[in-house]
PDB file of C-alpha atoms in Angstrom:
ATOM      1  CA  ASP A  94      17.876 -41.581   3.338  1.00 88.00           C
ATOM      2  CA  HIS A  95      17.998 -39.405   6.445  1.00 85.00           C
ATOM      3  CA  LEU A  96      17.991 -35.916   7.875  1.00 89.00           C
ATOM      4  CA  THR A  97      20.633 -35.314  10.546  1.00 90.00           C
ATOM      5  CA  VAL A  98      20.323 -32.801  13.399  1.00 91.00           C
ATOM      6  CA  ASN A  99      22.794 -32.721  16.323  1.00 92.00           C
ATOM      7  CA  GLY A 100      24.296 -35.988  15.067  1.00 90.00           C
ATOM      8  CA  VAL A 101      20.927 -37.804  15.194  1.00 92.00           C
ATOM      9  CA  LYS A 102      19.572 -39.302  11.969  1.00 90.00           C
ATOM     10  CA  TYR A 103      15.822 -39.039  11.286  1.00 90.00           C
ATOM     11  CA  CYS A 104      13.902 -41.111   8.752  1.00 91.00           C
ATOM     12  CA  GLY A 105      10.492 -42.736   8.392  1.00 89.00           C
ATOM     13  CA  THR A 106       7.731 -40.439   9.652  1.00 90.00           C
ATOM     14  CA  SER A 107       9.399 -39.099  12.833  1.00 86.00           C
ATOM     15  CA  GLY A 108      11.282 -35.875  12.210  1.00 90.00           C
ATOM     16  CA  PRO A 109      13.251 -33.630  14.573  1.00 90.00           C
ATOM     17  CA  ALA A 110      10.201 -31.871  16.055  1.00 87.00           C
ATOM     18  CA  GLY A 111      11.203 -29.513  18.854  1.00 84.00           C
ATOM     19  CA  VAL A 112      14.915 -30.204  18.445  1.00 88.00           C
ATOM     20  CA  VAL A 113      17.192 -27.160  18.783  1.00 86.00           C
ATOM     21  CA  PRO A 114      20.088 -27.428  16.267  1.00 86.00           C
ATOM     22  CA  SER A 115      23.051 -26.759  18.575  1.00 90.00           C
ATOM     23  CA  ASP A 116      25.493 -26.050  15.735  1.00 87.00           C
ATOM     24  CA  GLY A 117      22.916 -24.257  13.563  1.00 84.00           C
ATOM     25  CA  THR A 118      22.887 -26.976  10.883  1.00 89.00           C
ATOM     26  CA  MET A 119      20.883 -29.940   9.614  1.00 90.00           C
ATOM     27  CA  THR A 120      22.031 -32.276   6.865  1.00 88.00           C
ATOM     28  CA  TRP A 121      20.039 -34.268   4.287  1.00 86.00           C
ATOM     29  CA  VAL A 122      21.232 -37.360   2.459  1.00 87.00           C
ATOM     30  CA  SER A 123      19.399 -39.670   0.018  1.00 85.00           C
ATOM     31  CA  ASP A 124      20.802 -42.795  -1.612  1.00 84.00           C
ATOM     32  CA  ASP A 125      20.083 -44.370  -4.999  1.00 83.00           C
ATOM     33  CA  GLY A 126      17.123 -46.434  -3.812  1.00 83.00           C
ATOM     34  CA  VAL A 127      13.485 -45.749  -2.897  1.00 85.00           C
ATOM     35  CA  THR A 128      12.235 -42.161  -2.725  1.00 86.00           C
ATOM     36  CA  VAL A 129       9.090 -40.811  -1.088  1.00 86.00           C
ATOM     37  CA  SER A 130       7.564 -37.372  -0.530  1.00 89.00           C
ATOM     38  CA  GLY A 131      10.300 -35.991   1.696  1.00 88.00           C
ATOM     39  CA  TRP A 132      10.100 -33.381   4.431  1.00 89.00           C
ATOM     40  CA  LYS A 133       9.464 -29.778   5.341  1.00 85.00           C
ATOM     41  CA  VAL A 134      10.949 -28.355   8.543  1.00 85.00           C
ATOM     42  CA  CYS A 135      10.447 -24.813   9.821  1.00 80.00           C
ATOM     43  CA  TRP A 136      12.165 -22.867  12.586  1.00 79.00           C
ATOM     44  CA  ALA A 137      10.465 -19.477  12.841  1.00 68.00           C
ATOM     45  CA  ALA A 138       7.703 -17.415  11.322  1.00 57.00           C
ATOM     46  CA  GLN A 139       8.858 -14.845   8.821  1.00 56.00           C
ATOM     47  CA  PRO A 140       9.047 -11.405  10.405  1.00 60.00           C
ATOM     48  CA  PRO A 141       6.136  -9.156   9.506  1.00 56.00           C
ATOM     49  CA  PRO A 142       6.677  -6.258   7.129  1.00 56.00           C
ATOM     50  CA  SER A 143       8.032  -3.146   8.798  1.00 58.00           C
ATOM     51  CA  LEU A 144       5.175  -0.841   9.729  1.00 52.00           C
ATOM     52  CA  PRO A 145       5.553   2.947   9.658  1.00 57.00           C
ATOM     53  CA  PRO A 146       5.563   4.850  12.958  1.00 70.00           C
ATOM     54  CA  LEU A 147       2.199   6.086  14.172  1.00 82.00           C
ATOM     55  CA  ALA A 148       1.445   9.701  13.315  1.00 86.00           C
ATOM     56  CA  PRO A 149      -0.660  11.784  15.732  1.00 89.00           C
ATOM     57  CA  CYS A 150      -4.371  10.965  15.398  1.00 89.00           C
ATOM     58  CA  PRO A 151      -6.928  13.756  16.046  1.00 88.00           C
ATOM     59  CA  LEU A 152      -8.797  13.316  19.323  1.00 84.00           C
ATOM     60  CA  GLY A 153     -11.924  11.230  18.781  1.00 84.00           C
ATOM     61  CA  ASP A 154     -10.810   9.941  15.383  1.00 90.00           C
ATOM     62  CA  VAL A 155      -9.555   6.489  14.400  1.00 93.00           C
ATOM     63  CA  CYS A 156      -6.538   6.472  12.088  1.00 93.00           C
ATOM     64  CA  THR A 157      -4.572   3.926  10.092  1.00 93.00           C
ATOM     65  CA  THR A 158      -1.116   3.429   8.702  1.00 89.00           C
ATOM     66  CA  GLY A 159      -0.642   1.597   5.425  1.00 87.00           C
ATOM     67  CA  PRO A 160      -3.350   0.362   3.063  1.00 94.00           C
ATOM     68  CA  CYS A 161      -6.122  -0.616   5.512  1.00 95.00           C
ATOM     69  CA  LEU A 162      -9.296   1.453   5.220  1.00 96.00           C
ATOM     70  CA  ILE A 163     -11.391   3.365   7.751  1.00 95.00           C
ATOM     71  CA  THR A 164     -15.026   3.151   6.619  1.00 94.00           C
ATOM     72  CA  ASP A 165     -18.624   3.747   7.688  1.00 91.00           C
ATOM     73  CA  GLY A 166     -18.048   7.272   8.875  1.00 88.00           C
ATOM     74  CA  GLY A 167     -15.081   6.312  11.037  1.00 91.00           C
ATOM     75  CA  SER A 168     -16.747   3.426  12.884  1.00 92.00           C
ATOM     76  CA  CYS A 169     -15.241   0.465  10.955  1.00 95.00           C
ATOM     77  CA  ALA A 170     -11.991  -0.683   9.377  1.00 96.00           C
ATOM     78  CA  THR A 171     -11.297  -3.220   6.631  1.00 97.00           C
ATOM     79  CA  SER A 172      -8.367  -5.113   5.195  1.00 97.00           C
ATOM     80  CA  PRO A 173      -7.007  -3.627   1.955  1.00 95.00           C
ATOM     81  CA  ASP A 174      -9.347  -4.094  -1.043  1.00 95.00           C
ATOM     82  CA  PHE A 175     -12.080  -5.735   1.096  1.00 95.00           C
ATOM     83  CA  PRO A 176     -14.233  -7.640   0.148  1.00 94.00           C
ATOM     84  CA  ASN A 177     -11.830  -8.584  -2.635  1.00 95.00           C
ATOM     85  CA  LEU A 178      -8.642 -10.575  -1.995  1.00 95.00           C
ATOM     86  CA  TYR A 179      -6.243  -8.664   0.215  1.00 96.00           C
ATOM     87  CA  PRO A 180      -2.734  -8.021  -1.205  1.00 95.00           C
ATOM     88  CA  THR A 181       0.372  -9.915  -0.105  1.00 94.00           C
ATOM     89  CA  ASP A 182       3.274  -8.545   1.937  1.00 93.00           C
ATOM     90  CA  GLU A 183       1.433  -5.624   3.470  1.00 92.00           C
ATOM     91  CA  GLY A 184       0.601  -4.397   6.927  1.00 91.00           C
ATOM     92  CA  CYS A 185      -1.103  -1.611   8.810  1.00 93.00           C
ATOM     93  CA  THR A 186      -1.998  -0.441  12.295  1.00 94.00           C
ATOM     94  CA  ILE A 187      -5.428   0.946  13.133  1.00 95.00           C
ATOM     95  CA  TYR A 188      -5.097   3.212  16.167  1.00 95.00           C
ATOM     96  CA  GLY A 189      -7.154   5.599  18.243  1.00 93.00           C
ATOM     97  CA  LEU A 190      -9.779   2.863  18.780  1.00 94.00           C
ATOM     98  CA  PRO A 191     -12.268   3.563  21.588  1.00 92.00           C
ATOM     99  CA  PRO A 192     -12.389   1.189  24.596  1.00 92.00           C
ATOM    100  CA  VAL A 193     -15.451  -0.727  23.385  1.00 92.00           C
ATOM    101  CA  GLY A 194     -15.973  -4.302  22.261  1.00 93.00           C
ATOM    102  CA  LEU A 195     -15.182  -4.906  18.598  1.00 95.00           C
ATOM    103  CA  ASP A 196     -17.934  -6.062  16.258  1.00 94.00           C
ATOM    104  CA  VAL A 197     -16.685  -8.478  13.584  1.00 95.00           C
ATOM    105  CA  ILE A 198     -18.804  -7.972  10.456  1.00 94.00           C
ATOM    106  CA  ALA A 199     -16.739 -10.279   8.235  1.00 95.00           C
ATOM    107  CA  PHE A 200     -13.572 -12.288   8.830  1.00 96.00           C
ATOM    108  CA  GLU A 201     -11.764 -14.619   6.417  1.00 96.00           C
ATOM    109  CA  VAL A 202      -7.989 -14.775   6.775  1.00 96.00           C
ATOM    110  CA  ASP A 203      -5.579 -17.500   5.610  1.00 94.00           C
ATOM    111  CA  PRO A 204      -5.759 -20.092   8.448  1.00 93.00           C
ATOM    112  CA  THR A 205      -2.374 -21.375   9.656  1.00 88.00           C
ATOM    113  CA  ASN A 206      -0.944 -22.847  12.866  1.00 86.00           C
ATOM    114  CA  ASP A 207      -0.469 -20.058  15.427  1.00 89.00           C
ATOM    115  CA  CYS A 208      -1.670 -17.611  12.739  1.00 93.00           C
ATOM    116  CA  ARG A 209       1.978 -17.262  11.771  1.00 89.00           C
ATOM    117  CA  ASN A 210       1.280 -15.959   8.262  1.00 92.00           C
ATOM    118  CA  ASP A 211      -1.614 -13.538   7.765  1.00 95.00           C
ATOM    119  CA  HIS A 212      -3.186 -12.229  10.979  1.00 96.00           C
ATOM    120  CA  LEU A 213      -4.994  -9.403  12.735  1.00 97.00           C
ATOM    121  CA  THR A 214      -3.560  -8.716  16.191  1.00 97.00           C
ATOM    122  CA  VAL A 215      -5.533  -7.217  19.096  1.00 97.00           C
ATOM    123  CA  ASN A 216      -4.142  -7.092  22.654  1.00 96.00           C
ATOM    124  CA  GLY A 217      -1.222  -9.289  21.555  1.00 94.00           C
ATOM    125  CA  VAL A 218      -3.493 -12.087  20.289  1.00 96.00           C
ATOM    126  CA  LYS A 219      -3.308 -13.067  16.624  1.00 96.00           C
ATOM    127  CA  TYR A 220      -6.541 -13.869  14.773  1.00 97.00           C
ATOM    128  CA  CYS A 221      -6.817 -15.783  11.488  1.00 95.00           C
ATOM    129  CA  GLY A 222      -9.143 -18.265   9.816  1.00 95.00           C
ATOM    130  CA  THR A 223     -12.777 -17.301  10.356  1.00 94.00           C
ATOM    131  CA  SER A 224     -12.640 -16.339  14.056  1.00 90.00           C
ATOM    132  CA  GLY A 225     -12.031 -12.641  14.549  1.00 95.00           C
ATOM    133  CA  PRO A 226     -11.776 -10.526  17.734  1.00 96.00           C
ATOM    134  CA  ALA A 227     -15.532 -10.305  18.355  1.00 94.00           C
ATOM    135  CA  GLY A 228     -16.291  -8.503  21.615  1.00 93.00           C
ATOM    136  CA  VAL A 229     -12.622  -7.844  22.386  1.00 95.00           C
ATOM    137  CA  VAL A 230     -11.869  -4.398  23.856  1.00 94.00           C
ATOM    138  CA  PRO A 231      -8.553  -3.104  22.404  1.00 95.00           C
ATOM    139  CA  SER A 232      -6.743  -2.146  25.623  1.00 94.00           C
ATOM    140  CA  ASP A 233      -4.113  -0.015  23.886  1.00 93.00           C
ATOM    141  CA  GLY A 234      -6.481   1.381  21.246  1.00 93.00           C
ATOM    142  CA  THR A 235      -4.800  -0.453  18.368  1.00 95.00           C
ATOM    143  CA  MET A 236      -5.145  -3.463  16.106  1.00 97.00           C
ATOM    144  CA  THR A 237      -2.482  -4.510  13.617  1.00 95.00           C
ATOM    145  CA  TRP A 238      -2.771  -6.336  10.290  1.00 96.00           C
ATOM    146  CA  VAL A 239      -0.028  -8.331   8.547  1.00 95.00           C
ATOM    147  CA  SER A 240      -0.115 -10.442   5.358  1.00 95.00           C
ATOM    148  CA  ASP A 241       2.753 -12.539   4.019  1.00 92.00           C
ATOM    149  CA  ASP A 242       3.610 -13.543   0.446  1.00 90.00           C
ATOM    150  CA  GLY A 243       1.345 -16.604   0.328  1.00 89.00           C
ATOM    151  CA  VAL A 244      -2.386 -17.311   0.115  1.00 90.00           C
ATOM    152  CA  THR A 245      -4.850 -14.417   0.219  1.00 92.00           C
ATOM    153  CA  VAL A 246      -8.610 -14.496   0.773  1.00 95.00           C
ATOM    154  CA  SER A 247     -11.373 -11.922   1.238  1.00 95.00           C
ATOM    155  CA  GLY A 248     -10.136 -10.398   4.497  1.00 96.00           C
ATOM    156  CA  TRP A 249     -12.060  -8.674   7.251  1.00 97.00           C
ATOM    157  CA  LYS A 250     -14.300  -5.850   8.358  1.00 96.00           C
ATOM    158  CA  VAL A 251     -14.323  -4.887  12.040  1.00 97.00           C
ATOM    159  CA  CYS A 252     -16.412  -2.139  13.636  1.00 95.00           C
ATOM    160  CA  TRP A 253     -16.266  -0.506  17.049  1.00 92.00           C
ATOM    161  CA  ALA A 254     -19.396   1.614  17.240  1.00 74.00           C
ATOM    162  CA  ALA A 255     -22.873   1.540  15.791  1.00 52.00           C
ATOM    163  CA  GLN A 256     -23.250   3.666  12.706  1.00 44.00           C
ATOM    164  CA  PRO A 257     -25.179   6.837  13.419  1.00 51.00           C
ATOM    165  CA  PRO A 258     -28.662   6.962  11.918  1.00 51.00           C
ATOM    166  CA  PRO A 259     -29.340   9.353   9.054  1.00 51.00           C
ATOM    167  CA  SER A 260     -30.105  12.885  10.146  1.00 58.00           C
ATOM    168  CA  LEU A 261     -33.872  13.346  10.281  1.00 54.00           C
ATOM    169  CA  PRO A 262     -35.621  16.695   9.790  1.00 59.00           C
ATOM    170  CA  PRO A 263     -37.435  18.290  12.751  1.00 72.00           C
ATOM    171  CA  LEU A 264     -41.072  17.374  13.167  1.00 84.00           C
ATOM    172  CA  ALA A 265     -43.512  19.903  11.744  1.00 87.00           C
ATOM    173  CA  PRO A 266     -46.870  20.435  13.496  1.00 91.00           C
ATOM    174  CA  CYS A 267     -49.330  17.622  12.656  1.00 91.00           C
ATOM    175  CA  PRO A 268     -53.076  18.439  12.543  1.00 91.00           C
ATOM    176  CA  LEU A 269     -54.974  16.999  15.498  1.00 89.00           C
ATOM    177  CA  GLY A 270     -56.204  13.475  14.694  1.00 89.00           C
ATOM    178  CA  ASP A 271     -53.895  13.058  11.697  1.00 92.00           C
ATOM    179  CA  VAL A 272     -50.781  10.952  11.325  1.00 93.00           C
ATOM    180  CA  CYS A 273     -47.879  12.678   9.599  1.00 92.00           C
ATOM    181  CA  THR A 274     -44.469  11.724   8.277  1.00 90.00           C
ATOM    182  CA  THR A 275     -41.126  13.305   7.551  1.00 86.00           C
ATOM    183  CA  GLY A 276     -39.022  12.118   4.641  1.00 83.00           C
ATOM    184  CA  PRO A 277     -40.020   9.593   1.992  1.00 91.00           C
ATOM    185  CA  CYS A 278     -42.196   7.194   4.044  1.00 93.00           C
ATOM    186  CA  LEU A 279     -45.838   7.090   2.988  1.00 93.00           C
ATOM    187  CA  ILE A 280     -49.136   7.440   4.876  1.00 93.00           C
ATOM    188  CA  THR A 281     -51.690   5.192   3.141  1.00 93.00           C
ATOM    189  CA  ASP A 282     -55.139   3.631   3.481  1.00 92.00           C
ATOM    190  CA  GLY A 283     -56.840   6.879   4.385  1.00 90.00           C
ATOM    191  CA  GLY A 284     -54.358   7.693   7.127  1.00 91.00           C
ATOM    192  CA  SER A 285     -54.469   4.340   8.921  1.00 92.00           C
ATOM    193  CA  CYS A 286     -51.229   2.806   7.619  1.00 94.00           C
ATOM    194  CA  ALA A 287     -47.645   3.757   6.804  1.00 95.00           C
ATOM    195  CA  THR A 288     -45.087   2.113   4.519  1.00 95.00           C
ATOM    196  CA  SER A 289     -41.395   2.265   3.808  1.00 95.00           C
ATOM    197  CA  PRO A 290     -40.485   4.307   0.717  1.00 93.00           C
ATOM    198  CA  ASP A 291     -41.490   2.630  -2.562  1.00 93.00           C
ATOM    199  CA  PHE A 292     -43.190  -0.313  -0.778  1.00 94.00           C
ATOM    200  CA  PRO A 293     -43.681  -3.070  -1.922  1.00 93.00           C
ATOM    201  CA  ASN A 294     -40.639  -2.414  -4.113  1.00 93.00           C
ATOM    202  CA  LEU A 295     -37.091  -2.251  -2.700  1.00 92.00           C
ATOM    203  CA  TYR A 296     -36.679   0.654  -0.310  1.00 93.00           C
ATOM    204  CA  PRO A 297     -33.931   3.204  -1.171  1.00 90.00           C
ATOM    205  CA  THR A 298     -30.578   3.427   0.619  1.00 87.00           C
ATOM    206  CA  ASP A 299     -29.437   6.203   2.958  1.00 83.00           C
ATOM    207  CA  GLU A 300     -32.885   7.519   3.863  1.00 83.00           C
ATOM    208  CA  GLY A 301     -34.970   7.919   6.978  1.00 85.00           C
ATOM    209  CA  CYS A 302     -38.297   9.219   8.212  1.00 87.00           C
ATOM    210  CA  THR A 303     -40.405   9.625  11.339  1.00 90.00           C
ATOM    211  CA  ILE A 304     -44.115   8.780  11.431  1.00 92.00           C
ATOM    212  CA  TYR A 305     -45.741  10.812  14.206  1.00 92.00           C
ATOM    213  CA  GLY A 306     -49.131  11.540  15.621  1.00 92.00           C
ATOM    214  CA  LEU A 307     -49.836   7.818  15.997  1.00 93.00           C
ATOM    215  CA  PRO A 308     -52.776   6.924  18.262  1.00 91.00           C
ATOM    216  CA  PRO A 309     -52.143   4.853  21.453  1.00 91.00           C
ATOM    217  CA  VAL A 310     -53.292   1.526  19.958  1.00 92.00           C
ATOM    218  CA  GLY A 311     -51.495  -1.701  19.077  1.00 93.00           C
ATOM    219  CA  LEU A 312     -49.784  -1.715  15.701  1.00 94.00           C
ATOM    220  CA  ASP A 313     -50.847  -4.249  13.065  1.00 93.00           C
ATOM    221  CA  VAL A 314     -47.924  -5.465  10.929  1.00 94.00           C
ATOM    222  CA  ILE A 315     -49.196  -6.265   7.425  1.00 94.00           C
ATOM    223  CA  ALA A 316     -45.752  -6.933   5.889  1.00 93.00           C
ATOM    224  CA  PHE A 317     -42.213  -6.658   7.223  1.00 95.00           C
ATOM    225  CA  GLU A 318     -38.947  -7.509   5.436  1.00 93.00           C
ATOM    226  CA  VAL A 319     -35.874  -5.486   6.432  1.00 93.00           C
ATOM    227  CA  ASP A 320     -32.173  -6.290   5.997  1.00 89.00           C
ATOM    228  CA  PRO A 321     -31.294  -8.504   9.029  1.00 88.00           C
ATOM    229  CA  THR A 322     -28.057  -7.544  10.827  1.00 79.00           C
ATOM    230  CA  ASN A 323     -26.634  -7.900  14.337  1.00 73.00           C
ATOM    231  CA  ASP A 324     -28.479  -5.525  16.687  1.00 77.00           C
ATOM    232  CA  CYS A 325     -30.371  -4.167  13.635  1.00 85.00           C
ATOM    233  CA  ARG A 326     -27.511  -1.668  13.299  1.00 76.00           C
ATOM    234  CA  ASN A 327     -28.170  -1.012   9.615  1.00 83.00           C
ATOM    235  CA  ASP A 328     -31.764  -0.791   8.359  1.00 88.00           C
ATOM    236  CA  HIS A 329     -34.405  -0.700  11.101  1.00 91.00           C
ATOM    237  CA  LEU A 330     -37.808   0.568  12.236  1.00 93.00           C
ATOM    238  CA  THR A 331     -37.807   1.906  15.798  1.00 92.00           C
ATOM    239  CA  VAL A 332     -40.832   2.005  18.110  1.00 94.00           C
ATOM    240  CA  ASN A 333     -40.562   2.933  21.820  1.00 93.00           C
ATOM    241  CA  GLY A 334     -36.780   3.256  21.578  1.00 84.00           C
TER     242      GLY A 334
END
């Protein structure tokens, strides 16, 4: 049994790695004796799906071709159907990205040698597996996604700017010596404490408040459990900036 390339026969466990087939052929022969698992030889990654040309993107916006999604008020992008399995044989280009380091929120892409199958490309570098382009500044303002017809997993979410905080109402005058609040936060314990909305139950989503009129004394934290994220970009309590 042997595989022939350029007149050289290969058998055992040493195949024609790196050999350039000068006549564009390779030939396989097996006899009527022992058989084993065989071979798989590749010569080039499949070309990615054709991506549509980039349409003009409004100044300051980030745009996408194809099925990728722009989320979080224009500060993040995801693979199609994220966090569900991304589809096969699709591609997109996210463009108009600002020149800031990318923040990888989630990244799970079919891992292959040289990321030849599914990959996210930034600055000409392909990313797959579980290592995305964290901290990379997209020099041309684009990143490109390609999936082939094979394995799919949950995909990716990449952001490029912190999400803006909810709009808070202006502060109304607070009586001298009192502590006041805007929004749904609560002043408790006779004016000496404040809590998140609905504490100790789960606080609501998409809300904000400012507690003001606080005296210049050290704060005493009785309880504190807030969704932990990188740089506290999501839920957070801010004191002194």
